[in-house]
Every structure is written in structure tokens, then in C-alpha cells.
Amino acid sequence: MNGAYIRFRIMAWVAGIMSLILWFVDIPVKYFLTVPFLEDKIDWIPIVHGYQFPIYIITVMELSYRLKWDVIKIVKFILAGTLPVASFLAEKKVRAIYNSSK
């Protein structure tokens, strides 16, 4: 389980950072500021987010298989990857579960 735990922690941080960038940089610049110069500079953000999120889901599924989570818990952890800060909280919760199982 150690490998699945480490992979999840890394992807939870990546998902959290990418969600923050997407919600607080990409979306405001594209839909509220409408500055063409900045829009060209941030075109990569949704692409990177789109590639990293399925990897996050795979790490959640792997961890849930090893920890034998029910479907509700799996869905909660997957949804945590969509909201800024929620994936950081999910990572903290998994860290507590992992440390208590040692």
C-alpha cells in the first residue's frame, strides 16, 4: 500500500494546485478580464488539468482498492479533486488513515 499512498499524495497535491490555478487564474482571465495577451499565456492550464485529473482518479481507485473503500467514499475522494483546497483536505485525511494503520 505504500506505493499507492505515495502516488495518491503526489496526485492530490498536483490536483489541488492545478484546481487553484484553473479556478483563480484561468477562469477569471478568460471570462472576466478578457485580456487577449494573458489569454494566450494561459492556454496550457486547462490542458494540463485535463491530463492530470484522470491520473488523480486512477490513484484514488488504486488506493480505494487497497483500502477496500465503499463507493460513496470513492466518489467523495474523486470529487475532492475538482474543488480547490478539497484535494489537500483529502490528502490530509488519507495521511491520517495511513498513519493509524501503521
PDB file of C-alpha atoms in Angstrom:
ATOM      1  CA  MET A   1       0.000   0.000   0.000  1.00  0.00           C
ATOM      2  CA  ASN A   2       2.967   2.317   0.464  1.00  0.00           C
ATOM      3  CA  GLY A   3       3.318   2.977  -3.286  1.00  0.00           C
ATOM      4  CA  ALA A   4      -0.401   3.663  -3.753  1.00  0.00           C
ATOM      5  CA  TYR A   5      -0.325   6.013  -0.763  1.00  0.00           C
ATOM      6  CA  ILE A   6       2.632   7.991  -2.113  1.00  0.00           C
ATOM      7  CA  ARG A   7       1.140   8.195  -5.617  1.00  0.00           C
ATOM      8  CA  PHE A   8      -2.154   9.439  -4.187  1.00  0.00           C
ATOM      9  CA  ARG A   9      -0.433  12.076  -2.059  1.00  0.00           C
ATOM     10  CA  ILE A  10       1.510  13.402  -5.034  1.00  0.00           C
ATOM     11  CA  MET A  11      -1.541  13.491  -7.293  1.00  0.00           C
ATOM     12  CA  ALA A  12      -3.696  15.092  -4.583  1.00  0.00           C
ATOM     13  CA  TRP A  13      -1.201  17.943  -4.353  1.00  0.00           C
ATOM     14  CA  VAL A  14      -0.955  18.256  -8.135  1.00  0.00           C
ATOM     15  CA  ALA A  15      -4.770  18.217  -8.455  1.00  0.00           C
ATOM     16  CA  GLY A  16      -5.099  20.839  -5.727  1.00  0.00           C
ATOM     17  CA  ILE A  17      -2.533  23.151  -7.248  1.00  0.00           C
ATOM     18  CA  MET A  18      -3.982  22.752 -10.742  1.00  0.00           C
ATOM     19  CA  SER A  19      -7.516  23.382  -9.439  1.00  0.00           C
ATOM     20  CA  LEU A  20      -6.364  26.558  -7.723  1.00  0.00           C
ATOM     21  CA  ILE A  21      -4.641  27.747 -10.895  1.00  0.00           C
ATOM     22  CA  LEU A  22      -7.658  26.842 -13.021  1.00  0.00           C
ATOM     23  CA  TRP A  23     -10.255  28.464 -10.747  1.00  0.00           C
ATOM     24  CA  PHE A  24      -8.313  31.571  -9.738  1.00  0.00           C
ATOM     25  CA  VAL A  25      -6.147  32.305 -12.797  1.00  0.00           C
ATOM     26  CA  ASP A  26      -7.537  30.695 -15.942  1.00  0.00           C
ATOM     27  CA  ILE A  27     -11.273  31.195 -15.439  1.00  0.00           C
ATOM     28  CA  PRO A  28     -11.089  34.833 -14.236  1.00  0.00           C
ATOM     29  CA  VAL A  29      -8.724  35.828 -17.044  1.00  0.00           C
ATOM     30  CA  LYS A  30     -10.794  34.143 -19.756  1.00  0.00           C
ATOM     31  CA  TYR A  31     -14.270  35.111 -18.610  1.00  0.00           C
ATOM     32  CA  PHE A  32     -13.943  38.279 -16.552  1.00  0.00           C
ATOM     33  CA  LEU A  33     -10.816  40.157 -17.602  1.00  0.00           C
ATOM     34  CA  THR A  34     -10.804  39.203 -21.305  1.00  0.00           C
ATOM     35  CA  VAL A  35      -7.252  40.340 -21.907  1.00  0.00           C
ATOM     36  CA  PRO A  36      -6.091  38.677 -25.162  1.00  0.00           C
ATOM     37  CA  PHE A  37      -2.420  38.927 -24.199  1.00  0.00           C
ATOM     38  CA  LEU A  38      -3.000  36.995 -20.980  1.00  0.00           C
ATOM     39  CA  GLU A  39      -5.385  34.504 -22.590  1.00  0.00           C
ATOM     40  CA  ASP A  40      -2.604  33.369 -24.922  1.00  0.00           C
ATOM     41  CA  LYS A  41      -0.246  32.846 -21.990  1.00  0.00           C
ATOM     42  CA  ILE A  42      -2.614  30.607 -20.008  1.00  0.00           C
ATOM     43  CA  ASP A  43      -3.911  28.292 -22.730  1.00  0.00           C
ATOM     44  CA  TRP A  44      -1.891  25.433 -21.217  1.00  0.00           C
ATOM     45  CA  ILE A  45      -3.731  25.422 -17.862  1.00  0.00           C
ATOM     46  CA  PRO A  46      -6.926  23.546 -18.852  1.00  0.00           C
ATOM     47  CA  ILE A  47      -4.892  21.128 -20.975  1.00  0.00           C
ATOM     48  CA  VAL A  48      -2.598  20.172 -18.093  1.00  0.00           C
ATOM     49  CA  HIS A  49      -5.564  19.997 -15.737  1.00  0.00           C
ATOM     50  CA  GLY A  50      -7.395  17.762 -18.207  1.00  0.00           C
ATOM     51  CA  TYR A  51      -4.493  15.314 -18.367  1.00  0.00           C
ATOM     52  CA  GLN A  52      -3.729  15.244 -14.663  1.00  0.00           C
ATOM     53  CA  PHE A  53      -7.283  14.733 -13.416  1.00  0.00           C
ATOM     54  CA  PRO A  54      -7.728  11.214 -14.887  1.00  0.00           C
ATOM     55  CA  ILE A  55      -4.396  10.276 -13.319  1.00  0.00           C
ATOM     56  CA  TYR A  56      -5.719  11.553  -9.984  1.00  0.00           C
ATOM     57  CA  ILE A  57      -8.838   9.391 -10.454  1.00  0.00           C
ATOM     58  CA  ILE A  58      -6.661   6.341 -11.163  1.00  0.00           C
ATOM     59  CA  THR A  59      -4.673   6.925  -7.963  1.00  0.00           C
ATOM     60  CA  VAL A  60      -7.920   7.257  -5.979  1.00  0.00           C
ATOM     61  CA  MET A  61      -9.181   4.000  -7.481  1.00  0.00           C
ATOM     62  CA  GLU A  62      -5.919   2.202  -6.712  1.00  0.00           C
ATOM     63  CA  LEU A  63      -5.895   3.434  -3.130  1.00  0.00           C
ATOM     64  CA  SER A  64      -9.577   2.604  -2.665  1.00  0.00           C
ATOM     65  CA  TYR A  65      -8.942  -0.935  -3.907  1.00  0.00           C
ATOM     66  CA  ARG A  66      -6.129  -1.430  -1.412  1.00  0.00           C
ATOM     67  CA  LEU A  67      -8.066   0.120   1.488  1.00  0.00           C
ATOM     68  CA  LYS A  68     -11.371  -1.523   0.490  1.00  0.00           C
ATOM     69  CA  TRP A  69     -13.396   1.689   0.424  1.00  0.00           C
ATOM     70  CA  ASP A  70     -17.095   1.736  -0.397  1.00  0.00           C
ATOM     71  CA  VAL A  71     -18.429   3.529  -3.479  1.00  0.00           C
ATOM     72  CA  ILE A  72     -19.587   6.620  -1.545  1.00  0.00           C
ATOM     73  CA  LYS A  73     -16.105   7.211  -0.156  1.00  0.00           C
ATOM     74  CA  ILE A  74     -14.545   6.724  -3.589  1.00  0.00           C
ATOM     75  CA  VAL A  75     -16.902   9.296  -5.124  1.00  0.00           C
ATOM     76  CA  LYS A  76     -16.148  11.775  -2.319  1.00  0.00           C
ATOM     77  CA  PHE A  77     -12.407  11.473  -2.889  1.00  0.00           C
ATOM     78  CA  ILE A  78     -12.806  11.812  -6.664  1.00  0.00           C
ATOM     79  CA  LEU A  79     -14.965  14.921  -6.223  1.00  0.00           C
ATOM     80  CA  ALA A  80     -12.341  16.331  -3.855  1.00  0.00           C
ATOM     81  CA  GLY A  81     -10.070  16.614  -6.880  1.00  0.00           C
ATOM     82  CA  THR A  82     -12.469  19.021  -8.564  1.00  0.00           C
ATOM     83  CA  LEU A  83     -12.623  21.701  -5.878  1.00  0.00           C
ATOM     84  CA  PRO A  84      -9.763  23.957  -4.886  1.00  0.00           C
ATOM     85  CA  VAL A  85      -8.391  23.025  -1.463  1.00  0.00           C
ATOM     86  CA  ALA A  86     -10.583  19.881  -1.169  1.00  0.00           C
ATOM     87  CA  SER A  87      -7.858  17.607  -2.513  1.00  0.00           C
ATOM     88  CA  PHE A  88      -5.488  18.950   0.152  1.00  0.00           C
ATOM     89  CA  LEU A  89      -8.061  18.001   2.791  1.00  0.00           C
ATOM     90  CA  ALA A  90      -8.497  14.575   1.180  1.00  0.00           C
ATOM     91  CA  GLU A  91      -4.738  14.050   1.276  1.00  0.00           C
ATOM     92  CA  LYS A  92      -4.687  15.001   4.953  1.00  0.00           C
ATOM     93  CA  LYS A  93      -7.467  12.502   5.671  1.00  0.00           C
ATOM     94  CA  VAL A  94      -5.663   9.711   3.804  1.00  0.00           C
ATOM     95  CA  ARG A  95      -2.451  10.553   5.656  1.00  0.00           C
ATOM     96  CA  ALA A  96      -4.317  10.142   8.970  1.00  0.00           C
ATOM     97  CA  ILE A  97      -5.766   6.805   7.812  1.00  0.00           C
ATOM     98  CA  TYR A  98      -2.335   5.625   6.672  1.00  0.00           C
ATOM     99  CA  ASN A  99      -0.590   6.682   9.896  1.00  0.00           C
ATOM    100  CA  SER A 100      -3.229   4.995  12.058  1.00  0.00           C
ATOM    101  CA  SER A 101      -2.836   1.727  10.140  1.00  0.00           C
ATOM    102  CA  LYS A 102       0.922   1.521  10.759  1.00  0.00           C
TER     103      LYS A 102
END
